[in-house]
XYZ file of C-alpha atoms in Angstrom:
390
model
C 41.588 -88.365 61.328
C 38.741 -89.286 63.637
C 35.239 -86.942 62.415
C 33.616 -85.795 65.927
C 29.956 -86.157 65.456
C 27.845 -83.838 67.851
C 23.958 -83.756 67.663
C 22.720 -79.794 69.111
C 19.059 -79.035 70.129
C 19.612 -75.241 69.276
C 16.709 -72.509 70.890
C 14.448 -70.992 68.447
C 11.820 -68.721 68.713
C 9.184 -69.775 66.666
C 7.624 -67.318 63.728
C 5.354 -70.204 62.744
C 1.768 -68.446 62.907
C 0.725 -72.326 64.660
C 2.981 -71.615 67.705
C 4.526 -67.928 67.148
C 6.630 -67.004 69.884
C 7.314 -70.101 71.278
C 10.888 -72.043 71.908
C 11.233 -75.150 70.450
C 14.838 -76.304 70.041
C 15.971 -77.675 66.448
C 17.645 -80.311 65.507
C 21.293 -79.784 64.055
C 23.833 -82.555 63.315
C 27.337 -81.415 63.413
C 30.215 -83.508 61.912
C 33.972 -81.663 62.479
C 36.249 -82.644 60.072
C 38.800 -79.132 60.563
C 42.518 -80.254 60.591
C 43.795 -79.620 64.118
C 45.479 -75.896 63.629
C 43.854 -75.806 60.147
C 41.375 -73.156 59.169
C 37.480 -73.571 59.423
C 34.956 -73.598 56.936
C 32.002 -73.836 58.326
C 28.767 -75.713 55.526
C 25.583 -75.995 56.944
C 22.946 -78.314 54.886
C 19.209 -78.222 54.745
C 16.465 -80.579 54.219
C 13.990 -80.830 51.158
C 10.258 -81.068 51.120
C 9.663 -83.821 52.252
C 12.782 -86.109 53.439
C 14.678 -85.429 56.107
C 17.883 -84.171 56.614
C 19.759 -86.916 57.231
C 18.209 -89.666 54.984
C 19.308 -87.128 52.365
C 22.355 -85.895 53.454
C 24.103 -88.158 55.696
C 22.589 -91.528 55.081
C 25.100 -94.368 56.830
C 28.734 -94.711 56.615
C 29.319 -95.871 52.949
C 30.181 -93.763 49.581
C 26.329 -92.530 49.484
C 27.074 -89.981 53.023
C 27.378 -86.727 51.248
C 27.977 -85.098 54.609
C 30.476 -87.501 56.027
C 32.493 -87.341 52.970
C 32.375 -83.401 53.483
C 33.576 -83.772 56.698
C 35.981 -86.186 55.822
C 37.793 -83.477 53.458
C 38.298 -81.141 56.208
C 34.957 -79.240 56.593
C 32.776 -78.623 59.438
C 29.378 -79.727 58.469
C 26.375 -78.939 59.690
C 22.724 -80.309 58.927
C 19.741 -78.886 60.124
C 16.050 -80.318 59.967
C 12.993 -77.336 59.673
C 10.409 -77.515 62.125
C 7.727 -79.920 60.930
C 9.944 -82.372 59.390
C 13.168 -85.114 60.809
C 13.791 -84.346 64.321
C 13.241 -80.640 64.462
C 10.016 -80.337 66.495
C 6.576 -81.445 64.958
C 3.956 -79.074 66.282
C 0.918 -81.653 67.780
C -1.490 -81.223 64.807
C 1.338 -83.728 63.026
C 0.208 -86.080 65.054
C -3.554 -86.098 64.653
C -4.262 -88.076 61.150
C -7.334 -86.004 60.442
C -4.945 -83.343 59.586
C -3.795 -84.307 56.164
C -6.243 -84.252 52.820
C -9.397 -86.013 52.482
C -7.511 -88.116 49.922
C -4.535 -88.886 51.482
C -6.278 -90.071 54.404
C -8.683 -92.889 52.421
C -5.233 -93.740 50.296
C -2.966 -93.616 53.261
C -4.522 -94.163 56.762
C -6.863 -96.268 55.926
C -7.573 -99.458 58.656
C -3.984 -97.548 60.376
C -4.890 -95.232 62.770
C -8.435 -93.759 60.867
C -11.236 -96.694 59.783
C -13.275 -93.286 58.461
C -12.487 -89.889 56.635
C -12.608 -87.060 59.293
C -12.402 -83.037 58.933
C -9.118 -81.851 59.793
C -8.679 -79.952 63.125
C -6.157 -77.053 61.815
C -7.668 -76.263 58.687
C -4.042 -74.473 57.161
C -0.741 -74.469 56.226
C 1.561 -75.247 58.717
C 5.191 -74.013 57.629
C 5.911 -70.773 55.408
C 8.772 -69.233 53.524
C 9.429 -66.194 56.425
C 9.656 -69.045 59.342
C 12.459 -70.922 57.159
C 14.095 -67.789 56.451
C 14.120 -67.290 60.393
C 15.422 -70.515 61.273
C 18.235 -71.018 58.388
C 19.477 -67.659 60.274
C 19.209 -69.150 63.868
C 21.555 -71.946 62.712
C 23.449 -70.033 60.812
C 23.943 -67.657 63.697
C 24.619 -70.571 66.029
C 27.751 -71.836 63.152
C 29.163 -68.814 63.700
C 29.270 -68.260 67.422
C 30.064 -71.697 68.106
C 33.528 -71.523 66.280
C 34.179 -68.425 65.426
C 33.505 -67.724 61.762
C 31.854 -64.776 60.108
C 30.095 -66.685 56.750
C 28.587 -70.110 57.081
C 29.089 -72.040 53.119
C 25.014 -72.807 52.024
C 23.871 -76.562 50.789
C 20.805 -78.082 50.037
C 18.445 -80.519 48.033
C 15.318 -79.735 46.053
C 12.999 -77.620 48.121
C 15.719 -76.485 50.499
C 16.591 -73.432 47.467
C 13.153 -72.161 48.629
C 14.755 -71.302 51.975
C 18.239 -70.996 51.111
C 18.026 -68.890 47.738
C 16.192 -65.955 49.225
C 18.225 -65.992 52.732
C 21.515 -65.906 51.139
C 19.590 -62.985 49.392
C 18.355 -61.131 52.336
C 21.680 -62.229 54.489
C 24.981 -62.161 52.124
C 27.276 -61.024 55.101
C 26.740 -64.677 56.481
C 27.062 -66.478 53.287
C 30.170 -67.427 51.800
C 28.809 -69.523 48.811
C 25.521 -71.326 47.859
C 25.393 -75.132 46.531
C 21.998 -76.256 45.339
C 21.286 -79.691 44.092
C 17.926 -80.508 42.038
C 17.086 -76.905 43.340
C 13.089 -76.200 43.053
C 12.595 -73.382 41.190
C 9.659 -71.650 39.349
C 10.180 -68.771 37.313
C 6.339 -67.427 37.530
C 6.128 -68.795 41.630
C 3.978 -67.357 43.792
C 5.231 -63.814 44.301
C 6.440 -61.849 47.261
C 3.325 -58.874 48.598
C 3.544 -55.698 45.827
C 6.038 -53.158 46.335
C 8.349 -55.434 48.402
C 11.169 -58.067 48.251
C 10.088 -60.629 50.555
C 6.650 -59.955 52.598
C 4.064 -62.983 52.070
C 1.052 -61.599 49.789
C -1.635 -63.097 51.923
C -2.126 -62.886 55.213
C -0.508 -65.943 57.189
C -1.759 -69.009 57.980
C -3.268 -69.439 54.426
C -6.469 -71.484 54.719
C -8.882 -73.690 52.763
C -10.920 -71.317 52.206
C -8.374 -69.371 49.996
C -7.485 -72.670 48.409
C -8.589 -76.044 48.807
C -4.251 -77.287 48.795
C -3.813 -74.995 51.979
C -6.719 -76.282 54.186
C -4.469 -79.008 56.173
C -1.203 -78.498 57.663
C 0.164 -82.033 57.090
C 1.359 -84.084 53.661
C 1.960 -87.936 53.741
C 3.789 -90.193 51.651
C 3.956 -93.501 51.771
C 6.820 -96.081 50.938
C 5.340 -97.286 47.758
C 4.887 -93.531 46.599
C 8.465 -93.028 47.490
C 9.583 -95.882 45.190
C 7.140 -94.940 41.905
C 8.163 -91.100 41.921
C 12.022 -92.495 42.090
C 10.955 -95.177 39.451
C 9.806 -92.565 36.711
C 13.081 -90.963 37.114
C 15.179 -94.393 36.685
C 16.562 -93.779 33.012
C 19.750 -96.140 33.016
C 20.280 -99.508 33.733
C 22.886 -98.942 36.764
C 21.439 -95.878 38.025
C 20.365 -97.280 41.118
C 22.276 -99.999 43.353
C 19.554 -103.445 44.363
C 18.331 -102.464 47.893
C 18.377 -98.805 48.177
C 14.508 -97.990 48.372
C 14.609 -100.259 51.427
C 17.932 -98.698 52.612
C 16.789 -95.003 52.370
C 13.055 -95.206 53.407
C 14.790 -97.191 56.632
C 16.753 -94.073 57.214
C 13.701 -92.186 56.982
C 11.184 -93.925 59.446
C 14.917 -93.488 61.486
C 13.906 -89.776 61.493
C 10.188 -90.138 62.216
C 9.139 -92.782 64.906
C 5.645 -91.749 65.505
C 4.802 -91.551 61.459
C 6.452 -95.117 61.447
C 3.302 -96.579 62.624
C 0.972 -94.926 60.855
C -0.253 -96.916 57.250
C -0.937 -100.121 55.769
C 0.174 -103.208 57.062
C 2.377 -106.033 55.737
C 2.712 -109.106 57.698
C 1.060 -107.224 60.594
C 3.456 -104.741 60.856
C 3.169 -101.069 59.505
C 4.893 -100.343 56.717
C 4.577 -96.198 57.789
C 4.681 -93.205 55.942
C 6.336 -90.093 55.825
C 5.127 -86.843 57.395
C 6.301 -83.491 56.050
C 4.698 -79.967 57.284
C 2.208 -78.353 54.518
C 4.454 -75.638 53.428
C 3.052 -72.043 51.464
C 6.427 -70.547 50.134
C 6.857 -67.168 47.938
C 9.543 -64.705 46.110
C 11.822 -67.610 44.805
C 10.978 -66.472 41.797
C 12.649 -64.716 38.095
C 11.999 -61.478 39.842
C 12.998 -62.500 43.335
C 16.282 -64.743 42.740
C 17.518 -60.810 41.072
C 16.739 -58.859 44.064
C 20.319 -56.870 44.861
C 21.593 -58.627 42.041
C 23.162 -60.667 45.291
C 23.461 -63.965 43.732
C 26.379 -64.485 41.470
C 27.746 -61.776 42.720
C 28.507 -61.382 46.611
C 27.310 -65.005 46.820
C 28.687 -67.176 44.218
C 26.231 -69.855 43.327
C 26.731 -73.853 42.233
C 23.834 -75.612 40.524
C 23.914 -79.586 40.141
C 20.777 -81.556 38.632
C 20.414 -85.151 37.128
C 19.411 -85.360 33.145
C 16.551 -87.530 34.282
C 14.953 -85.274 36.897
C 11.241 -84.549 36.100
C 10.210 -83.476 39.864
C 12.312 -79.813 38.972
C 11.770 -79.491 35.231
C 8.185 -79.970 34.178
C 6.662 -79.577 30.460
C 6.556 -76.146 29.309
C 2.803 -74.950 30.230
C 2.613 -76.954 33.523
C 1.288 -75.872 36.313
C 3.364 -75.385 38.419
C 6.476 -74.406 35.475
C 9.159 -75.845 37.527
C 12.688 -75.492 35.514
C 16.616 -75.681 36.698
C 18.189 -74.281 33.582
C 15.610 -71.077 33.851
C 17.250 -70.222 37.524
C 20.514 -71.105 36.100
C 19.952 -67.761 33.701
C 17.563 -65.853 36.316
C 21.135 -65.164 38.557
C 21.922 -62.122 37.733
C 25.835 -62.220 38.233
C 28.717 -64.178 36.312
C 30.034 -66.449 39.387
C 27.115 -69.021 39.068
C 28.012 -72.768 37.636
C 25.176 -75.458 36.496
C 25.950 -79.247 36.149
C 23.648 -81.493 34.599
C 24.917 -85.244 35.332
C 23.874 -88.186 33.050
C 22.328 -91.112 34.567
C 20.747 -90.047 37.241
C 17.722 -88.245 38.558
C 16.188 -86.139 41.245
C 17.889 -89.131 44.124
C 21.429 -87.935 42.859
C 22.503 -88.019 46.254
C 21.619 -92.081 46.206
C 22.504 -93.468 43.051
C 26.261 -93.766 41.791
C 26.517 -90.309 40.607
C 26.883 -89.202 44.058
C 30.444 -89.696 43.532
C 30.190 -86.572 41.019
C 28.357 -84.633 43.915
C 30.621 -85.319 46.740
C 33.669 -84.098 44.172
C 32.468 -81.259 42.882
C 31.236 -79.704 46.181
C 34.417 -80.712 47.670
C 36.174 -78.592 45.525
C 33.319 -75.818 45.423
C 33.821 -75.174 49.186
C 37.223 -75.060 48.492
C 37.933 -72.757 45.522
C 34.337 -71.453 44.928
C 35.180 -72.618 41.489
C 35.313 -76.243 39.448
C 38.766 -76.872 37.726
C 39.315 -73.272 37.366
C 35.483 -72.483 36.034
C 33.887 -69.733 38.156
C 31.206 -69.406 35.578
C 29.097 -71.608 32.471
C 27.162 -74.590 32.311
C 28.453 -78.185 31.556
C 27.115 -81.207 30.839
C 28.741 -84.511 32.990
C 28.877 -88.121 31.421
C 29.124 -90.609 33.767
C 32.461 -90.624 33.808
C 32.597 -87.314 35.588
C 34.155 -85.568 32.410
C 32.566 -82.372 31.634
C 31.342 -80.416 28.498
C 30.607 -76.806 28.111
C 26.772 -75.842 27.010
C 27.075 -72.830 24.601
């Protein structure tokens, strides 16, 4: 069956403090895979910090599109980018260089587009944890409306369980299930204001003069930073097919023209980096993934991580304490399931375990349980064959 691929600009009114108030219209891909007469279940799909949506969730045609092959079982998939990142809106001060770190800016921009360190113009964070909450639900609400379904099926990668987690929290009458791979999670994360569940503890935009990490509204990464931080992860010989770096950061500059140009040059032409909002998040934390003891409960959870992933499990002690296995045990009910896949890493979704991913959230969406297993944690080989963890 033929997948119908629609791209929406959905209306939003902004609650980022840059632009609060405002319209801006974002970005939503929407591939249909529902059987003609068959019932709909609707998934929609979040970016990360940093990559795009659809570098990371619907990259080509081939075995490594995690949305097409979604869509492909009968779903109707949705993927969504946040303002600030893919092609959701980019408030202007994304496109002034001086608005990144003193360091990134000598590093990055050097020679292309800055020949000398400036002062950035917005001195603050640009996105926040209550405008992701607000525009997960404008989507969400969108899903539902558009075809006619009352719960919308959660996914997302890394970062995306800071905006996820606590909305399926605040919203579990439009939230069927919750898939989270590599989730970002911090047990001791910065916590929601005292005496409430989800209110930011400092007043919004947080500036450089609270701390020196919120006093630009713009990160940058560049293609050679993209390929060491998935190097340190590499530890297999096959985990990674020859050419995808080249094939994934392509997708990427795909989903930002303008930071495309930006960066050092190779044979005169630039090799561009990545631009991804300056985000302050809170409450996805021990105490805050418990709040209503929702999760696990009304909204059955599925956790999925690579044994090799360092970017969401840090050494005891670190700073930030970043650990999978700790929000595994933070959910407070029984329907909650945690995979951890050998040979691979944080890239799951682009090295051959993908295969694994694509199956098991195939038949997540579809049972809201894994051959019969509603609850434990298992270890995959590469295989796909799985082994409870006592």
């Amino acid at each position: 069956m033929a997948i119908t691929t629609t791209d929406h600009a959905v209306p939003h009114k902004s609650q980022l403090p840059l632009n609060s108030g405002q319209t801006v219209n974002l970005f939503v891909r929407e591939r249909d895979g529902t059987r003609p007469g068959g019932d709909r279940t609707a998934v929609l799909m979040v970016n990360g910090r940093s990559v795009p949506v659809l570098p990371g969730a619907d990259l080509g045609t081939g075995k490594y599109n995690w949305m097409l092959s979604l869509a492909k079982a009968g779903f109707d998939v949705f993927a969504m980018d946040l303002q600030g990142h893919g092609r959701s809106p980019r408030p202007d001060v994304m496109q002034q260089p001086c608005n990144t770190s003193k360091a990134q800016q000598q590093v990055l921009l050097g020679g292309n587009p800055l020949t000398s360190v400036c002062t950035p113009v917005y001195d603050r964070q640009l996105g926040d944890s209550r405008s992701d909450w607000s525009e997960v639900h404008t989507v969400v609400e969108f899903i539902k409306k558009r075809h006619g379904v009352s719960k919308v099926a959660l996914m997302g990668w890394s970062a995306a369980s800071l905006a996820l987690g606590p909305y399926a929290i605040q919203n579990p009458k439009n939230v069927t299930s919750l898939f989270l791979l590599a989730p970002v999670f911090g047990p001791n994360y910065q916590a929601s204001a005292p005496g409430t569940d989800w209110d930011p503890p400092l007043p919004l935009p947080v500036s450089g003069s609270t701390d020196a990490k919120w006093g630009f509204p713009m990160n940058l990464l560049s293609r050679e930073g993209f390929e060491r931080a998935w190097n340190r992860e590499l530890g297999c010989p096959e985990q990674r097919e020859e050419g995808m770096v080249d094939t994934v950061w392509d997708a990427i500059m795909d989903s930002d023209i303008f930071g495309s140009n930006w960066g050092a040059k190779k044979h005169g032409v630039p090799q561009g980096v990545l631009r991804f909002r300056n985000a302050f998040w809170w409450g996805w934390n021990k105490t805050g993934v418990k709040v209503k003891k929702i999760l696990g409960n009304k909204v059955p959870v599925l956790i999925m991580y690579g044994e090799h992933d360092r970017t969401v499990n840090s050494a005891v002690g670190a700073d930030p304490f970043l650990s999978v296995p700790e929000l595994y045990k933070a959910i407070p009910g029984k329907r909650k399931l945690m995979f951890k896949v050998a040979c691979s890493g944080h890239q799951l979704q682009w090295e051959p375990a993908s295969a694994h991913l694509h199956r098991l959230s195939r038949k997540w969406l579809k049972h809201t349980a894994v051959d019969g297993h509603t609850t434990g944690s298992f270890e995959m080989d590469e295989d796909g064959d799985c082994t409870p963890v006592p």
